[in-house]
Amino acid sequence: MRFSVKHGMYPLKSLLILSLCLSCNGSPKERENQRSVKPNIVFIIADDMGIGDLGSYGQEYIKTPHLDEMASKGMRFTQFYAGSTVCAPSRASLMTGQHTGVTHIRGNGEFPLRDQDTIIPQLLKKQGYRTAMYGKWGLGVEGTSGSPEKKGWDEFTGHLHHVDAHYQRPDSLWTLTDGMVKKMPVPANSYGNDIFTRKALSFIDGQTEEAPFFLYLSFTVPHAELLVPQKYLDMYLDEQGDSQFAPESAWPDGRHYGGQPFPKAAYAAMVSSIDDYVGQVMAALKRKGLDENTLVVFTSDNGTHIEGGRQRSDVDFFKSSGVYKGVKRDLYEGGIREPFIAYWPGTISANKVSDHTGAFWDILPTFYELAGGSADYLNTTGISFVNELTGAGTQEKHDHLYWEFYEGGGKQALLKGPWKAIRLKVKQDRNAAIELYNLSEDPSETMNVAEKHPEIVKMMDSVMRVENTPNPLFSFDR
């Protein structure tokens, strides 16, 4: 178990130290320029998007030109993993820098971040960053220790409760005002993600070079409910107003998620809506002249879903999970391997493809290091991947990655080198048989080779047992 990360001195760190030394004697203008060494950070996360939903990852039907351009001008990761296979633990892993064998929140439900959980915006604020979040929070409702005003956010508009984020046209949103979150009405028939994007654009427009900023844009699409502004749906309808992807199986009204006559077309439209929102953010950064000093990251919180009218056949039609097995709630690759694109002109070379193996718990130490902090004493299971982004020095590698999940009888997964181990029905039997896959030969996890490699199974089992730490909320023994 690792809770600290040791790193060498990067050129970026040297620049930051030099700027601090010079700031004592430099002119106000020089000090302003020196402060701009710290990059702005924009982190954009989709909700339930599969790795195969973007053109840059092989998608053939869904139009994603802005994200594809972002990939062509930046770095596209092929082996980057979510924190979990559903939203709350995945986002908790992201924010705390801890995998689900360690972090407090390991499943969906009413489990807020604790007072002692120090997360990304809190760390970046200590480094002089302005922080803003728009969209789905899901890590603490009003009055709890995880409410946004207690966790380092200067600005917030969005959903506190993850179930509220299931609906695309909310009647109200929570907003951080005067140090408190308040529920505020929104215009009738407004789409939440349109509001989040406008808020993000306004925030960018208000920035100067006096202080760096961290913007977390947390969309609620393409999660069900499969409801999307008509202009995006029109992209996937024919001249008669029918789906281009017929036959469609309509989802009726009256269930948890709203009705949708064209689930496949609506899902494609929701992915394209994210692409348009990202394009607007990128254009705003460029207009402000902030793009060259801003790292923009795009990813998804877990694999694609089969909810609200979307069926497994739809996943197969779009190849939303790519070549990988599984969807949301699986610990197979399709449930946790995500699109991950990093864009930073002048720092990240164009058209780079990275096979670096990383996960959500790496993001906290990475962002903290970029902000000038030392990752040496962070309470994290992550590894900074600054070197992979910048090409400076040798990138440290994980020995292994670990996940656990408590729905469906309990599940564990471990990735170590080419080997992927999965144990199912853990609540029934802590010693249940382990499935073993060699991802270098079988990325689709079709051939369980556990019987051929008992020594590897034994080793993977021992690591799983070490990585699972006690938790008052989640246990495989109850």
Short mmCIF file of C-alpha atoms in Angstrom, two decimals:
data_model
loop_
_atom_site.label_atom_id
_atom_site.label_comp_id
_atom_site.label_asym_id
_atom_site.label_seq_id
_atom_site.Cartn_x
_atom_site.Cartn_y
_atom_site.Cartn_z
CA MET A 1 0.00 0.00 0.00
CA ARG A 2 1.47 3.33 -0.99
CA PHE A 3 0.46 6.62 0.60
CA SER A 4 3.31 8.83 -0.57
CA VAL A 5 5.01 9.38 -3.87
CA LYS A 6 8.63 10.34 -4.42
CA HIS A 7 9.61 12.30 -7.49
CA GLY A 8 12.65 13.87 -9.03
CA MET A 9 12.84 17.57 -9.81
CA TYR A 10 11.07 18.46 -13.03
CA PRO A 11 11.90 21.46 -15.22
CA LEU A 12 8.46 22.88 -14.34
CA LYS A 13 9.30 22.72 -10.64
CA SER A 14 12.58 24.48 -11.31
CA LEU A 15 10.74 27.29 -13.08
CA LEU A 16 8.32 27.64 -10.21
CA ILE A 17 11.12 27.83 -7.64
CA LEU A 18 13.00 30.33 -9.81
CA SER A 19 9.88 32.48 -10.13
CA LEU A 20 9.47 32.55 -6.38
CA CYS A 21 13.07 33.62 -5.90
CA LEU A 22 12.84 36.35 -8.51
CA SER A 23 9.51 37.68 -7.28
CA CYS A 24 11.20 39.38 -4.32
CA ASN A 25 13.04 41.83 -6.60
CA GLY A 26 11.09 41.87 -9.87
CA SER A 27 8.80 44.65 -11.05
CA PRO A 28 5.01 44.25 -10.68
CA LYS A 29 4.78 43.34 -14.37
CA GLU A 30 7.56 40.77 -14.01
CA ARG A 31 5.89 39.28 -10.95
CA GLU A 32 2.63 39.05 -12.89
CA ASN A 33 4.38 37.13 -15.66
CA GLN A 34 6.10 34.86 -13.15
CA ARG A 35 2.80 33.95 -11.51
CA SER A 36 1.47 32.79 -14.87
CA VAL A 37 3.95 29.88 -14.85
CA LYS A 38 1.37 27.89 -12.92
CA PRO A 39 -0.98 26.48 -15.54
CA ASN A 40 -4.71 26.86 -15.47
CA ILE A 41 -6.45 23.49 -15.31
CA VAL A 42 -9.78 22.60 -16.91
CA PHE A 43 -11.09 19.13 -16.13
CA ILE A 44 -14.15 18.02 -18.10
CA ILE A 45 -15.89 14.78 -17.22
CA ALA A 46 -18.74 13.02 -19.00
CA ASP A 47 -21.27 10.83 -17.20
CA ASP A 48 -21.41 7.20 -18.43
CA MET A 49 -19.56 7.66 -21.73
CA GLY A 50 -17.86 4.59 -23.17
CA ILE A 51 -14.31 4.58 -24.49
CA GLY A 52 -15.60 3.80 -27.98
CA ASP A 53 -18.02 6.74 -28.18
CA LEU A 54 -15.47 9.20 -29.62
CA GLY A 55 -14.20 9.30 -33.17
CA SER A 56 -10.61 9.41 -31.96
CA TYR A 57 -11.23 6.07 -30.21
CA GLY A 58 -12.83 4.42 -33.24
CA GLN A 59 -16.45 5.63 -33.22
CA GLU A 60 -18.00 5.51 -36.71
CA TYR A 61 -21.54 6.83 -36.20
CA ILE A 62 -21.41 9.56 -33.55
CA LYS A 63 -19.99 12.94 -34.54
CA THR A 64 -17.35 14.32 -32.13
CA PRO A 65 -15.23 16.75 -34.18
CA HIS A 66 -14.11 19.01 -31.31
CA LEU A 67 -12.94 16.17 -29.09
CA ASP A 68 -11.28 14.51 -32.05
CA GLU A 69 -9.43 17.75 -32.79
CA MET A 70 -8.45 17.99 -29.13
CA ALA A 71 -6.98 14.48 -29.39
CA SER A 72 -5.16 15.27 -32.64
CA LYS A 73 -3.58 18.37 -31.11
CA GLY A 74 -2.87 16.79 -27.76
CA MET A 75 -2.33 13.43 -26.09
CA ARG A 76 -4.77 10.53 -26.28
CA PHE A 77 -4.35 7.91 -23.58
CA THR A 78 -5.26 4.31 -24.40
CA GLN A 79 -4.85 2.77 -20.93
CA PHE A 80 -6.41 5.21 -18.50
CA TYR A 81 -8.93 3.99 -15.95
CA ALA A 82 -11.81 5.44 -13.97
CA GLY A 83 -11.86 5.32 -10.19
CA SER A 84 -14.80 2.92 -10.20
CA THR A 85 -17.57 1.61 -12.40
CA VAL A 86 -20.32 3.91 -11.03
CA CYS A 87 -20.31 7.62 -10.40
CA ALA A 88 -19.91 8.36 -6.66
CA PRO A 89 -16.91 6.12 -5.88
CA SER A 90 -15.29 7.04 -9.19
CA ARG A 91 -15.55 10.76 -8.42
CA ALA A 92 -14.48 10.19 -4.81
CA SER A 93 -11.38 8.42 -6.11
CA LEU A 94 -10.74 11.31 -8.48
CA MET A 95 -11.10 13.97 -5.80
CA THR A 96 -9.24 12.20 -2.97
CA GLY A 97 -6.47 10.56 -5.00
CA GLN A 98 -7.25 7.17 -3.45
CA HIS A 99 -8.39 3.92 -5.03
CA THR A 100 -11.57 2.19 -3.84
CA GLY A 101 -9.73 -0.13 -1.49
CA VAL A 102 -8.78 2.94 0.54
CA THR A 103 -11.15 5.83 -0.11
CA HIS A 104 -14.10 6.35 2.23
CA ILE A 105 -16.80 6.44 -0.48
CA ARG A 106 -16.82 3.09 -2.29
CA GLY A 107 -20.35 3.00 -3.71
CA ASN A 108 -23.39 5.09 -4.61
CA GLY A 109 -25.61 6.35 -1.83
CA GLU A 110 -25.81 9.04 0.85
CA PHE A 111 -22.13 9.06 1.76
CA PRO A 112 -20.52 12.53 1.87
CA LEU A 113 -16.84 13.32 1.86
CA ARG A 114 -15.58 13.65 5.43
CA ASP A 115 -13.91 16.63 7.07
CA GLN A 116 -10.56 14.84 6.92
CA ASP A 117 -10.83 14.13 3.19
CA THR A 118 -8.63 16.76 1.51
CA ILE A 119 -9.50 17.00 -2.17
CA ILE A 120 -8.18 18.63 -5.35
CA PRO A 121 -9.79 22.12 -5.05
CA GLN A 122 -8.65 22.45 -1.44
CA LEU A 123 -5.07 21.62 -2.39
CA LEU A 124 -5.09 23.95 -5.40
CA LYS A 125 -6.55 26.83 -3.39
CA LYS A 126 -3.52 26.57 -1.11
CA GLN A 127 -1.42 27.09 -4.24
CA GLY A 128 -3.27 30.29 -5.15
CA TYR A 129 -5.87 28.88 -7.56
CA ARG A 130 -9.40 30.11 -8.04
CA THR A 131 -11.75 27.13 -8.18
CA ALA A 132 -15.09 26.62 -9.89
CA MET A 133 -17.33 23.64 -10.44
CA TYR A 134 -20.43 23.36 -12.62
CA GLY A 135 -22.50 20.22 -12.97
CA LYS A 136 -22.86 17.00 -11.02
CA TRP A 137 -21.24 16.87 -7.58
CA GLY A 138 -22.68 13.82 -5.79
CA LEU A 139 -20.17 13.84 -2.90
CA GLY A 140 -22.17 15.65 -0.23
CA VAL A 141 -25.54 17.37 0.02
CA GLU A 142 -26.39 20.58 1.88
CA GLY A 143 -25.45 20.53 5.54
CA THR A 144 -23.00 17.63 5.30
CA SER A 145 -19.22 17.60 5.54
CA GLY A 146 -19.07 17.09 1.77
CA SER A 147 -21.10 20.13 0.73
CA PRO A 148 -19.18 22.13 -1.94
CA GLU A 149 -18.59 25.25 0.16
CA LYS A 150 -16.67 23.09 2.66
CA LYS A 151 -14.49 21.45 0.02
CA GLY A 152 -12.58 24.29 -1.58
CA TRP A 153 -14.94 25.53 -4.27
CA ASP A 154 -15.12 29.29 -4.85
CA GLU A 155 -17.97 28.91 -7.32
CA PHE A 156 -20.51 26.13 -7.81
CA THR A 157 -23.75 25.61 -9.70
CA GLY A 158 -25.15 22.15 -10.20
CA HIS A 159 -26.62 19.03 -8.64
CA LEU A 160 -25.67 18.05 -5.11
CA HIS A 161 -27.49 14.71 -5.15
CA HIS A 162 -26.57 12.26 -7.88
CA VAL A 163 -30.20 11.22 -8.48
CA ASP A 164 -31.16 14.82 -9.31
CA ALA A 165 -28.55 14.61 -12.06
CA HIS A 166 -30.54 11.79 -13.71
CA TYR A 167 -32.89 14.39 -15.22
CA GLN A 168 -31.75 16.65 -18.02
CA ARG A 169 -34.25 19.51 -17.52
CA PRO A 170 -34.12 20.40 -13.83
CA ASP A 171 -36.51 22.90 -12.28
CA SER A 172 -33.76 24.12 -9.94
CA LEU A 173 -30.04 23.91 -9.29
CA TRP A 174 -27.88 24.46 -6.23
CA THR A 175 -25.66 27.54 -6.32
CA LEU A 176 -22.89 28.63 -3.98
CA THR A 177 -23.79 32.13 -2.75
CA ASP A 178 -22.31 34.06 0.18
CA GLY A 179 -20.55 30.96 1.43
CA MET A 180 -23.67 28.79 1.40
CA VAL A 181 -25.35 26.50 -1.14
CA LYS A 182 -28.87 27.53 -2.00
CA LYS A 183 -31.41 25.91 -4.29
CA MET A 184 -32.30 28.33 -7.06
CA PRO A 185 -35.00 27.96 -9.74
CA VAL A 186 -33.99 27.82 -13.40
CA PRO A 187 -36.05 28.90 -16.44
CA ALA A 188 -38.66 26.36 -17.53
CA ASN A 189 -37.49 23.68 -19.97
CA SER A 190 -33.83 24.63 -19.54
CA TYR A 191 -31.27 21.90 -20.08
CA GLY A 192 -28.88 21.56 -17.18
CA ASN A 193 -25.80 21.01 -19.31
CA ASP A 194 -26.51 24.15 -21.33
CA ILE A 195 -26.52 26.07 -18.03
CA PHE A 196 -23.30 24.43 -16.84
CA THR A 197 -21.57 25.32 -20.09
CA ARG A 198 -22.72 28.95 -19.96
CA LYS A 199 -21.48 29.19 -16.38
CA ALA A 200 -18.11 27.78 -17.40
CA LEU A 201 -17.81 30.22 -20.30
CA SER A 202 -18.66 33.13 -18.01
CA PHE A 203 -16.07 31.95 -15.49
CA ILE A 204 -13.38 31.73 -18.18
CA ASP A 205 -14.32 35.15 -19.52
CA GLY A 206 -13.82 36.63 -16.05
CA GLN A 207 -10.29 35.26 -15.55
CA THR A 208 -7.08 37.25 -15.73
CA GLU A 209 -3.43 36.26 -15.56
CA GLU A 210 -3.19 37.47 -11.95
CA ALA A 211 -4.08 34.04 -10.56
CA PRO A 212 -4.39 30.56 -12.06
CA PHE A 213 -7.72 28.76 -12.01
CA PHE A 214 -9.11 25.25 -11.74
CA LEU A 215 -12.39 24.63 -13.58
CA TYR A 216 -14.21 21.33 -13.04
CA LEU A 217 -17.00 20.86 -15.60
CA SER A 218 -19.03 17.79 -14.68
CA PHE A 219 -21.65 17.02 -17.33
CA THR A 220 -24.66 14.76 -16.71
CA VAL A 221 -24.69 13.25 -20.20
CA PRO A 222 -24.88 10.74 -21.83
CA HIS A 223 -26.35 9.29 -18.63
CA ALA A 224 -30.03 8.40 -18.84
CA GLU A 225 -32.49 10.15 -18.98
CA LEU A 226 -32.05 10.13 -22.75
CA LEU A 227 -33.28 13.66 -23.29
CA VAL A 228 -31.31 16.22 -25.27
CA PRO A 229 -31.85 19.62 -26.98
CA GLN A 230 -33.52 19.18 -30.35
CA LYS A 231 -30.65 20.72 -32.31
CA TYR A 232 -28.42 17.80 -31.30
CA LEU A 233 -31.10 15.18 -31.85
CA ASP A 234 -31.74 16.58 -35.34
CA MET A 235 -28.22 15.50 -36.28
CA TYR A 236 -29.39 11.88 -36.10
CA LEU A 237 -32.89 12.13 -37.59
CA ASP A 238 -33.79 11.67 -41.24
CA GLU A 239 -35.94 14.01 -43.35
CA GLN A 240 -39.10 12.40 -42.00
CA GLY A 241 -38.01 12.99 -38.40
CA ASP A 242 -37.25 9.34 -37.72
CA SER A 243 -34.06 7.92 -36.27
CA GLN A 244 -31.21 7.21 -38.64
CA PHE A 245 -30.52 4.14 -36.53
CA ALA A 246 -33.84 2.34 -37.05
CA PRO A 247 -35.17 0.02 -35.84
CA GLU A 248 -35.48 1.69 -32.44
CA SER A 249 -37.16 0.31 -29.30
CA ALA A 250 -39.01 3.21 -27.69
CA TRP A 251 -38.68 3.83 -23.95
CA PRO A 252 -42.13 4.69 -22.52
CA ASP A 253 -43.02 7.55 -20.21
CA GLY A 254 -43.90 6.89 -16.61
CA ARG A 255 -40.70 5.22 -15.44
CA HIS A 256 -37.77 6.60 -13.46
CA TYR A 257 -36.23 8.11 -16.58
CA GLY A 258 -38.32 10.10 -19.04
CA GLY A 259 -39.64 8.58 -22.25
CA GLN A 260 -37.65 8.51 -25.46
CA PRO A 261 -38.89 7.17 -28.84
CA PHE A 262 -35.35 7.01 -30.27
CA PRO A 263 -32.88 5.80 -27.61
CA LYS A 264 -30.02 5.19 -30.04
CA ALA A 265 -30.38 8.57 -31.76
CA ALA A 266 -30.76 10.33 -28.40
CA TYR A 267 -27.63 8.70 -26.98
CA ALA A 268 -25.63 9.72 -30.06
CA ALA A 269 -27.02 13.25 -29.75
CA MET A 270 -26.00 13.46 -26.10
CA VAL A 271 -22.43 12.51 -26.93
CA SER A 272 -22.42 15.12 -29.69
CA SER A 273 -23.80 17.70 -27.25
CA ILE A 274 -20.78 17.15 -24.99
CA ASP A 275 -18.55 17.58 -28.00
CA ASP A 276 -20.18 20.92 -28.76
CA TYR A 277 -19.87 22.06 -25.14
CA VAL A 278 -16.18 21.17 -25.13
CA GLY A 279 -15.73 23.06 -28.38
CA GLN A 280 -17.26 26.16 -26.79
CA VAL A 281 -14.92 25.92 -23.80
CA MET A 282 -11.87 25.53 -26.03
CA ALA A 283 -12.93 28.52 -28.12
CA ALA A 284 -13.42 30.63 -24.98
CA LEU A 285 -9.93 29.82 -23.74
CA LYS A 286 -8.47 30.80 -27.09
CA ARG A 287 -10.42 34.07 -27.22
CA LYS A 288 -9.04 35.03 -23.82
CA GLY A 289 -5.51 34.09 -24.84
CA LEU A 290 -5.43 31.49 -22.06
CA ASP A 291 -5.14 28.33 -24.15
CA GLU A 292 -1.35 28.04 -24.13
CA ASN A 293 -1.19 28.23 -20.35
CA THR A 294 -4.12 25.89 -19.74
CA LEU A 295 -4.16 22.11 -19.42
CA VAL A 296 -7.52 20.76 -20.58
CA VAL A 297 -8.42 17.16 -19.74
CA PHE A 298 -11.46 15.24 -20.96
CA THR A 299 -12.62 11.87 -19.66
CA SER A 300 -15.64 9.92 -18.38
CA ASP A 301 -16.49 8.67 -14.89
CA ASN A 302 -17.19 5.06 -15.93
CA GLY A 303 -18.24 2.94 -18.87
CA THR A 304 -21.38 3.29 -20.96
CA HIS A 305 -24.77 2.44 -19.44
CA ILE A 306 -27.80 0.32 -20.31
CA GLU A 307 -30.45 2.48 -18.64
CA GLY A 308 -33.41 4.63 -19.64
CA GLY A 309 -34.12 2.69 -22.83
CA ARG A 310 -30.54 1.97 -23.88
CA GLN A 311 -29.99 -1.74 -24.43
CA ARG A 312 -26.97 -4.00 -24.68
CA SER A 313 -27.65 -4.27 -28.42
CA ASP A 314 -27.30 -0.47 -28.65
CA VAL A 315 -23.92 -0.68 -26.94
CA ASP A 316 -22.89 -3.31 -29.48
CA PHE A 317 -24.25 -1.27 -32.39
CA PHE A 318 -22.17 1.80 -31.53
CA LYS A 319 -19.28 -0.25 -30.11
CA SER A 320 -19.45 2.13 -27.14
CA SER A 321 -17.12 -0.10 -25.13
CA GLY A 322 -14.73 -0.45 -28.06
CA VAL A 323 -13.23 -3.93 -28.19
CA TYR A 324 -13.65 -4.30 -24.44
CA LYS A 325 -15.98 -6.49 -22.42
CA GLY A 326 -18.54 -4.98 -20.07
CA VAL A 327 -20.38 -1.76 -19.31
CA LYS A 328 -21.17 0.37 -16.26
CA ARG A 329 -21.22 -1.73 -13.04
CA ASP A 330 -18.70 -4.18 -14.48
CA LEU A 331 -15.04 -4.31 -13.49
CA TYR A 332 -14.22 -5.73 -16.87
CA GLU A 333 -12.41 -3.26 -19.11
CA GLY A 334 -15.57 -1.82 -20.66
CA GLY A 335 -16.74 -0.65 -17.25
CA ILE A 336 -13.58 1.17 -16.19
CA ARG A 337 -11.22 1.86 -19.14
CA GLU A 338 -12.07 5.37 -20.28
CA PRO A 339 -11.35 7.93 -22.98
CA PHE A 340 -8.74 10.30 -21.59
CA ILE A 341 -7.47 13.24 -23.62
CA ALA A 342 -5.01 15.92 -22.46
CA TYR A 343 -4.52 19.16 -24.39
CA TRP A 344 -1.92 21.81 -23.58
CA PRO A 345 -0.47 23.55 -26.64
CA GLY A 346 3.23 24.26 -26.42
CA THR A 347 3.68 21.74 -23.61
CA ILE A 348 2.00 18.56 -24.84
CA SER A 349 3.09 17.64 -28.35
CA ALA A 350 0.39 17.25 -30.97
CA ASN A 351 -0.99 13.89 -32.04
CA LYS A 352 0.58 11.94 -29.19
CA VAL A 353 -0.77 8.53 -28.22
CA SER A 354 0.18 7.34 -24.74
CA ASP A 355 0.02 3.77 -23.49
CA HIS A 356 0.87 4.91 -19.97
CA THR A 357 -1.27 3.03 -17.46
CA GLY A 358 -2.97 5.49 -15.15
CA ALA A 359 -6.13 5.92 -13.11
CA PHE A 360 -8.28 8.60 -11.51
CA TRP A 361 -6.32 8.48 -8.27
CA ASP A 362 -3.29 9.78 -10.20
CA ILE A 363 -4.99 13.06 -11.05
CA LEU A 364 -4.72 14.67 -7.60
CA PRO A 365 -0.92 14.30 -7.31
CA THR A 366 -0.52 15.34 -10.95
CA PHE A 367 -2.53 18.54 -10.60
CA TYR A 368 -0.91 19.35 -7.27
CA GLU A 369 2.55 19.02 -8.76
CA LEU A 370 1.62 21.20 -11.73
CA ALA A 371 0.41 23.79 -9.21
CA GLY A 372 3.83 23.85 -7.60
CA GLY A 373 3.10 21.56 -4.65
CA SER A 374 5.13 18.57 -3.56
CA ALA A 375 3.40 15.21 -3.87
CA ASP A 376 5.84 13.61 -1.43
CA TYR A 377 3.53 13.70 1.58
CA LEU A 378 0.08 13.52 0.03
CA ASN A 379 -2.28 10.87 1.37
CA THR A 380 -2.66 9.23 -2.03
CA THR A 381 -2.39 5.89 -3.77
CA GLY A 382 -1.73 7.78 -6.99
CA ILE A 383 1.37 8.66 -8.99
CA SER A 384 1.89 12.01 -10.68
CA PHE A 385 2.10 11.64 -14.46
CA VAL A 386 3.51 15.11 -15.12
CA ASN A 387 6.47 13.56 -16.93
CA GLU A 388 4.19 11.66 -19.28
CA LEU A 389 2.35 14.88 -20.13
CA THR A 390 5.42 17.05 -20.60
CA GLY A 391 7.93 14.51 -21.89
CA ALA A 392 10.42 15.66 -19.25
CA GLY A 393 12.28 12.83 -17.54
CA THR A 394 11.29 9.24 -16.91
CA GLN A 395 7.69 8.58 -15.96
CA GLU A 396 7.18 6.53 -12.81
CA LYS A 397 4.94 3.49 -13.30
CA HIS A 398 2.39 1.75 -11.13
CA ASP A 399 3.17 -1.72 -9.88
CA HIS A 400 -0.57 -2.43 -10.06
CA LEU A 401 -4.04 -0.88 -10.08
CA TYR A 402 -6.87 -2.09 -7.84
CA TRP A 403 -10.67 -1.68 -7.74
CA GLU A 404 -13.46 -3.00 -5.58
CA PHE A 405 -17.22 -2.65 -5.98
CA TYR A 406 -20.05 -3.68 -3.68
CA GLU A 407 -23.04 -4.16 -5.97
CA GLY A 408 -23.91 -7.41 -7.72
CA GLY A 409 -22.57 -9.59 -4.94
CA GLY A 410 -19.29 -7.71 -4.60
CA LYS A 411 -16.41 -7.54 -7.07
CA GLN A 412 -12.66 -7.01 -7.06
CA ALA A 413 -10.26 -6.36 -9.92
CA LEU A 414 -6.48 -6.05 -10.11
CA LEU A 415 -4.31 -5.02 -13.04
CA LYS A 416 -0.61 -5.88 -12.78
CA GLY A 417 1.46 -5.71 -15.94
CA PRO A 418 -0.44 -7.58 -18.67
CA TRP A 419 -2.44 -9.56 -16.09
CA LYS A 420 -6.00 -8.67 -15.09
CA ALA A 421 -7.62 -10.58 -12.22
CA ILE A 422 -11.33 -10.39 -11.43
CA ARG A 423 -13.15 -11.96 -8.50
CA LEU A 424 -16.97 -11.98 -8.49
CA LYS A 425 -19.54 -12.76 -5.77
CA VAL A 426 -17.04 -11.75 -3.10
CA LYS A 427 -19.79 -11.23 -0.51
CA GLN A 428 -20.79 -14.87 -0.83
CA ASP A 429 -17.25 -16.18 -0.70
CA ARG A 430 -14.12 -14.15 0.04
CA ASN A 431 -12.19 -17.03 -1.57
CA ALA A 432 -14.30 -17.19 -4.74
CA ALA A 433 -12.44 -18.28 -7.85
CA ILE A 434 -10.41 -15.62 -9.62
CA GLU A 435 -10.71 -15.06 -13.35
CA LEU A 436 -7.38 -14.25 -15.00
CA TYR A 437 -6.82 -12.54 -18.34
CA ASN A 438 -3.71 -11.57 -20.26
CA LEU A 439 -4.70 -8.18 -21.68
CA SER A 440 -1.68 -7.99 -23.97
CA GLU A 441 -2.98 -11.05 -25.81
CA ASP A 442 -6.68 -10.83 -24.98
CA PRO A 443 -7.80 -7.20 -24.40
CA SER A 444 -11.45 -8.27 -24.75
CA GLU A 445 -11.17 -10.59 -21.74
CA THR A 446 -12.60 -13.60 -23.55
CA MET A 447 -10.14 -16.28 -22.35
CA ASN A 448 -9.94 -17.01 -18.64
CA VAL A 449 -6.44 -18.51 -18.21
CA ALA A 450 -6.54 -18.93 -14.43
CA GLU A 451 -6.10 -22.71 -14.58
CA LYS A 452 -2.96 -22.33 -16.68
CA HIS A 453 -1.28 -19.89 -14.30
CA PRO A 454 -2.02 -20.86 -10.68
CA GLU A 455 1.09 -19.08 -9.42
CA ILE A 456 -0.07 -15.77 -10.93
CA VAL A 457 -3.56 -16.27 -9.51
CA LYS A 458 -2.06 -16.83 -6.06
CA MET A 459 0.05 -13.68 -6.36
CA MET A 460 -2.90 -11.57 -7.58
CA ASP A 461 -5.04 -12.88 -4.73
CA SER A 462 -2.45 -11.84 -2.16
CA VAL A 463 -2.30 -8.29 -3.57
CA MET A 464 -6.10 -8.01 -3.57
CA ARG A 465 -6.21 -8.94 0.10
CA VAL A 466 -3.66 -6.29 1.00
CA GLU A 467 -5.32 -3.53 -1.01
CA ASN A 468 -8.76 -4.04 0.56
CA THR A 469 -8.69 -1.99 3.78
CA PRO A 470 -11.45 -1.86 6.45
CA ASN A 471 -14.27 0.61 5.89
CA PRO A 472 -17.20 1.44 8.19
CA LEU A 473 -19.62 1.79 5.27
CA PHE A 474 -18.57 -0.94 2.88
CA SER A 475 -17.54 -4.50 3.65
CA PHE A 476 -17.54 -7.75 1.71
CA ASP A 477 -18.45 -9.50 4.97
CA ARG A 478 -21.93 -8.01 5.27
#
